[in-house]
PDB file of C-alpha atoms in Angstrom:
ATOM      1  CA  MET A   1      89.765  78.446 131.713  1.00 63.00           C
ATOM      2  CA  SER A   2      92.088  81.343 132.405  1.00 76.00           C
ATOM      3  CA  MET A   3      94.608  82.947 130.100  1.00 73.00           C
ATOM      4  CA  PRO A   4      98.197  81.883 130.638  1.00 74.00           C
ATOM      5  CA  ARG A   5     100.628  84.411 132.015  1.00 78.00           C
ATOM      6  CA  ILE A   6     102.661  85.845 129.177  1.00 79.00           C
ATOM      7  CA  ILE A   7     106.209  86.842 130.072  1.00 83.00           C
ATOM      8  CA  LEU A   8     108.016  88.835 127.407  1.00 89.00           C
ATOM      9  CA  LYS A   9     111.522  90.194 127.200  1.00 91.00           C
ATOM     10  CA  GLN A  10     111.237  93.907 126.473  1.00 93.00           C
ATOM     11  CA  LYS A  11     114.695  94.223 124.948  1.00 95.00           C
ATOM     12  CA  LEU A  12     113.947  91.335 122.591  1.00 95.00           C
ATOM     13  CA  CYS A  13     110.713  93.030 121.500  1.00 94.00           C
ATOM     14  CA  LEU A  14     112.632  96.230 120.766  1.00 95.00           C
ATOM     15  CA  LEU A  15     115.322  94.264 118.935  1.00 96.00           C
ATOM     16  CA  LEU A  16     112.685  92.540 116.786  1.00 95.00           C
ATOM     17  CA  PHE A  17     111.069  95.900 116.005  1.00 95.00           C
ATOM     18  CA  ALA A  18     114.478  97.226 114.921  1.00 96.00           C
ATOM     19  CA  ALA A  19     115.015  94.065 112.863  1.00 95.00           C
ATOM     20  CA  GLY A  20     111.729  94.758 111.071  1.00 93.00           C
ATOM     21  CA  ILE A  21     112.965  98.238 110.188  1.00 92.00           C
ATOM     22  CA  VAL A  22     116.267  96.830 108.960  1.00 93.00           C
ATOM     23  CA  ILE A  23     114.460  94.229 106.827  1.00 92.00           C
ATOM     24  CA  SER A  24     112.345  96.960 105.240  1.00 88.00           C
ATOM     25  CA  LEU A  25     115.397  99.110 104.523  1.00 87.00           C
ATOM     26  CA  ILE A  26     117.386  96.189 103.100  1.00 88.00           C
ATOM     27  CA  CYS A  27     114.471  95.311 100.836  1.00 86.00           C
ATOM     28  CA  ASP A  28     114.320  98.907  99.656  1.00 84.00           C
ATOM     29  CA  LEU A  29     118.067  98.987  99.002  1.00 84.00           C
ATOM     30  CA  ALA A  30     117.725  95.704  97.072  1.00 84.00           C
ATOM     31  CA  GLY A  31     115.183  97.275  94.736  1.00 82.00           C
ATOM     32  CA  ILE A  32     112.049  95.858  96.388  1.00 84.00           C
ATOM     33  CA  GLY A  33     109.401  98.442  97.242  1.00 80.00           C
ATOM     34  CA  ALA A  34     108.650  97.210 100.748  1.00 79.00           C
ATOM     35  CA  VAL A  35     107.465 100.462 102.290  1.00 78.00           C
ATOM     36  CA  ALA A  36     106.349 102.563  99.319  1.00 76.00           C
ATOM     37  CA  PRO A  37     105.376 101.946  95.695  1.00 73.00           C
ATOM     38  CA  GLY A  38     108.453 103.922  94.630  1.00 72.00           C
ATOM     39  CA  LEU A  39     111.819 103.172  96.176  1.00 73.00           C
ATOM     40  CA  VAL A  40     112.782 105.402  99.095  1.00 73.00           C
ATOM     41  CA  PHE A  41     116.490 104.972  98.359  1.00 74.00           C
ATOM     42  CA  ASP A  42     117.793 104.998  94.811  1.00 74.00           C
ATOM     43  CA  SER A  43     119.003 101.539  93.914  1.00 69.00           C
ATOM     44  CA  SER A  44     120.619 100.254  90.755  1.00 71.00           C
ATOM     45  CA  VAL A  45     119.372  96.738  91.524  1.00 73.00           C
ATOM     46  CA  LYS A  46     116.122  95.849  89.797  1.00 74.00           C
ATOM     47  CA  ILE A  47     114.415  92.578  90.675  1.00 77.00           C
ATOM     48  CA  PRO A  48     112.046  91.198  88.002  1.00 79.00           C
ATOM     49  CA  VAL A  49     109.659  89.585  90.517  1.00 81.00           C
ATOM     50  CA  PRO A  50     106.758  91.840  91.674  1.00 82.00           C
ATOM     51  CA  ASP A  51     106.930  93.414  95.119  1.00 81.00           C
ATOM     52  CA  TYR A  52     103.660  91.831  96.236  1.00 82.00           C
ATOM     53  CA  ILE A  53     105.311  88.394  96.038  1.00 87.00           C
ATOM     54  CA  ILE A  54     108.705  89.183  97.555  1.00 89.00           C
ATOM     55  CA  VAL A  55     107.701  91.346 100.547  1.00 88.00           C
ATOM     56  CA  PRO A  56     105.389  88.743 102.156  1.00 90.00           C
ATOM     57  CA  ALA A  57     107.929  86.002 101.426  1.00 92.00           C
ATOM     58  CA  VAL A  58     110.710  87.938 103.175  1.00 92.00           C
ATOM     59  CA  TYR A  59     108.597  88.631 106.245  1.00 93.00           C
ATOM     60  CA  ALA A  60     107.257  85.062 106.287  1.00 94.00           C
ATOM     61  CA  ALA A  61     110.811  83.701 106.324  1.00 95.00           C
ATOM     62  CA  ALA A  62     111.765  86.028 109.183  1.00 95.00           C
ATOM     63  CA  SER A  63     108.593  85.018 111.060  1.00 95.00           C
ATOM     64  CA  VAL A  64     109.413  81.330 110.730  1.00 96.00           C
ATOM     65  CA  ILE A  65     112.806  82.002 112.322  1.00 96.00           C
ATOM     66  CA  VAL A  66     111.133  83.909 115.176  1.00 96.00           C
ATOM     67  CA  GLY A  67     108.582  81.125 115.704  1.00 95.00           C
ATOM     68  CA  LEU A  68     111.249  78.411 115.770  1.00 96.00           C
ATOM     69  CA  ALA A  69     113.432  80.354 118.203  1.00 95.00           C
ATOM     70  CA  THR A  70     110.630  81.109 120.694  1.00 93.00           C
ATOM     71  CA  LYS A  71     110.424  78.963 123.815  1.00 90.00           C
ATOM     72  CA  ARG A  72     106.913  79.754 125.120  1.00 87.00           C
ATOM     73  CA  ARG A  73     103.619  79.140 123.352  1.00 82.00           C
ATOM     74  CA  TRP A  74     101.944  82.534 123.494  1.00 87.00           C
ATOM     75  CA  ASN A  75     105.160  84.475 123.060  1.00 92.00           C
ATOM     76  CA  ALA A  76     105.659  83.379 119.442  1.00 93.00           C
ATOM     77  CA  PRO A  77     102.827  85.432 117.892  1.00 94.00           C
ATOM     78  CA  ILE A  78     103.651  88.436 120.058  1.00 93.00           C
ATOM     79  CA  TYR A  79     107.331  88.354 119.082  1.00 95.00           C
ATOM     80  CA  GLY A  80     106.241  87.935 115.460  1.00 94.00           C
ATOM     81  CA  ALA A  81     104.005  90.981 115.830  1.00 94.00           C
ATOM     82  CA  CYS A  82     106.964  92.950 117.200  1.00 94.00           C
ATOM     83  CA  LEU A  83     108.900  92.014 114.071  1.00 94.00           C
ATOM     84  CA  GLY A  84     106.089  93.060 111.731  1.00 92.00           C
ATOM     85  CA  GLN A  85     105.065  96.210 113.545  1.00 91.00           C
ATOM     86  CA  ALA A  86     107.566  98.310 111.598  1.00 88.00           C
ATOM     87  CA  GLN A  87     106.215  96.989 108.297  1.00 87.00           C
ATOM     88  CA  LEU A  88     102.744  97.950 109.462  1.00 85.00           C
ATOM     89  CA  LEU A  89     103.709 101.501 110.413  1.00 87.00           C
ATOM     90  CA  LEU A  90     106.348 102.508 107.847  1.00 85.00           C
ATOM     91  CA  PRO A  91     104.138 102.291 104.721  1.00 84.00           C
ATOM     92  CA  ILE A  92     101.390 104.290 106.404  1.00 85.00           C
ATOM     93  CA  ILE A  93     103.792 107.007 107.583  1.00 85.00           C
ATOM     94  CA  LEU A  94     105.591 107.218 104.239  1.00 83.00           C
ATOM     95  CA  PHE A  95     102.273 107.350 102.378  1.00 84.00           C
ATOM     96  CA  PHE A  96     101.463 110.604 104.129  1.00 86.00           C
ATOM     97  CA  VAL A  97     105.008 111.963 103.773  1.00 83.00           C
ATOM     98  CA  LEU A  98     105.840 110.964 100.169  1.00 77.00           C
ATOM     99  CA  HIS A  99     102.276 110.915  98.779  1.00 80.00           C
ATOM    100  CA  GLN A 100     103.140 107.961  96.525  1.00 75.00           C
ATOM    101  CA  GLY A 101     100.768 105.215  95.468  1.00 75.00           C
ATOM    102  CA  ASN A 102      97.180 104.735  96.476  1.00 82.00           C
ATOM    103  CA  ALA A 103      95.443 103.393  99.552  1.00 83.00           C
ATOM    104  CA  PHE A 104      95.371  99.811  98.244  1.00 85.00           C
ATOM    105  CA  ASP A 105      99.185  99.800  97.781  1.00 81.00           C
ATOM    106  CA  ILE A 106      99.622 100.933 101.344  1.00 83.00           C
ATOM    107  CA  PHE A 107      97.054  98.430 102.618  1.00 85.00           C
ATOM    108  CA  TRP A 108      98.793  95.352 101.187  1.00 85.00           C
ATOM    109  CA  ARG A 109     102.215  96.567 102.319  1.00 82.00           C
ATOM    110  CA  SER A 110     100.801  97.073 105.820  1.00 84.00           C
ATOM    111  CA  MET A 111      99.228  93.611 105.841  1.00 85.00           C
ATOM    112  CA  CYS A 112     102.676  92.115 105.204  1.00 84.00           C
ATOM    113  CA  GLY A 113     103.519  93.369 108.674  1.00 85.00           C
ATOM    114  CA  LEU A 114     101.687  92.650 111.873  1.00 86.00           C
ATOM    115  CA  PRO A 115      98.974  90.159 110.790  1.00 90.00           C
ATOM    116  CA  LEU A 116     101.253  88.055 108.601  1.00 92.00           C
ATOM    117  CA  THR A 117     104.194  87.872 110.988  1.00 93.00           C
ATOM    118  CA  ALA A 118     102.088  87.093 114.056  1.00 93.00           C
ATOM    119  CA  CYS A 119     100.210  84.270 112.315  1.00 94.00           C
ATOM    120  CA  ILE A 120     103.243  82.676 110.709  1.00 96.00           C
ATOM    121  CA  SER A 121     105.436  82.816 113.805  1.00 96.00           C
ATOM    122  CA  GLY A 122     102.627  81.225 115.844  1.00 94.00           C
ATOM    123  CA  ALA A 123     102.184  78.531 113.211  1.00 96.00           C
ATOM    124  CA  ALA A 124     105.937  77.866 113.069  1.00 96.00           C
ATOM    125  CA  TYR A 125     106.015  77.463 116.858  1.00 95.00           C
ATOM    126  CA  SER A 126     103.080  75.029 116.701  1.00 94.00           C
ATOM    127  CA  VAL A 127     104.759  72.949 113.996  1.00 95.00           C
ATOM    128  CA  LYS A 128     107.951  72.927 116.064  1.00 95.00           C
ATOM    129  CA  GLN A 129     106.014  71.603 119.050  1.00 93.00           C
ATOM    130  CA  LEU A 130     104.287  68.938 116.908  1.00 93.00           C
ATOM    131  CA  VAL A 131     107.599  67.739 115.509  1.00 93.00           C
ATOM    132  CA  LYS A 132     109.173  67.772 118.964  1.00 90.00           C
ATOM    133  CA  GLY A 133     106.240  65.780 120.361  1.00 84.00           C
ATOM    134  CA  SER A 134     106.284  63.211 117.553  1.00 77.00           C
ATOM    135  CA  THR A 135     110.011  62.599 117.987  1.00 73.00           C
ATOM    136  CA  LYS A 136     109.491  62.004 121.716  1.00 69.00           C
ATOM    137  CA  ASN A 137     106.741  59.491 120.941  1.00 61.00           C
ATOM    138  CA  ASN A 138     108.974  57.701 118.434  1.00 57.00           C
ATOM    139  CA  ASP A 139     111.804  57.521 120.972  1.00 55.00           C
ATOM    140  CA  ARG A 140     109.547  55.834 123.531  1.00 56.00           C
ATOM    141  CA  GLN A 141     108.545  53.018 121.174  1.00 51.00           C
TER     142      GLN A 141
END
């Protein structure tokens, strides 16, 4: 069994990477510490829900959208990884620049990036295909 040929759109990958940066910055402006334990930008908005609940939920929602919009099977996790790559890199870079938090804080913020987005976008694509296949089977009967 050979691997399928994966055809990606480079501009879409770059756009998804930029969208990941924008999501991180919007979260930070909304008072959610997405990239560092302390907020990078001063924000008057304070959200009572802990960051470790909101950050994965935000990236999971964005990953579901990516997975549902993808047209090819193996492209969904790769496009999801492009979205989460910024969330993987930004906390690590800012940890060394701002020296805030500890290694565990940075680890969980990084795990909200690449691994989470790739898995959820692939799962969303698979569910989309299952629903599409079950509606075709119901139409035939």
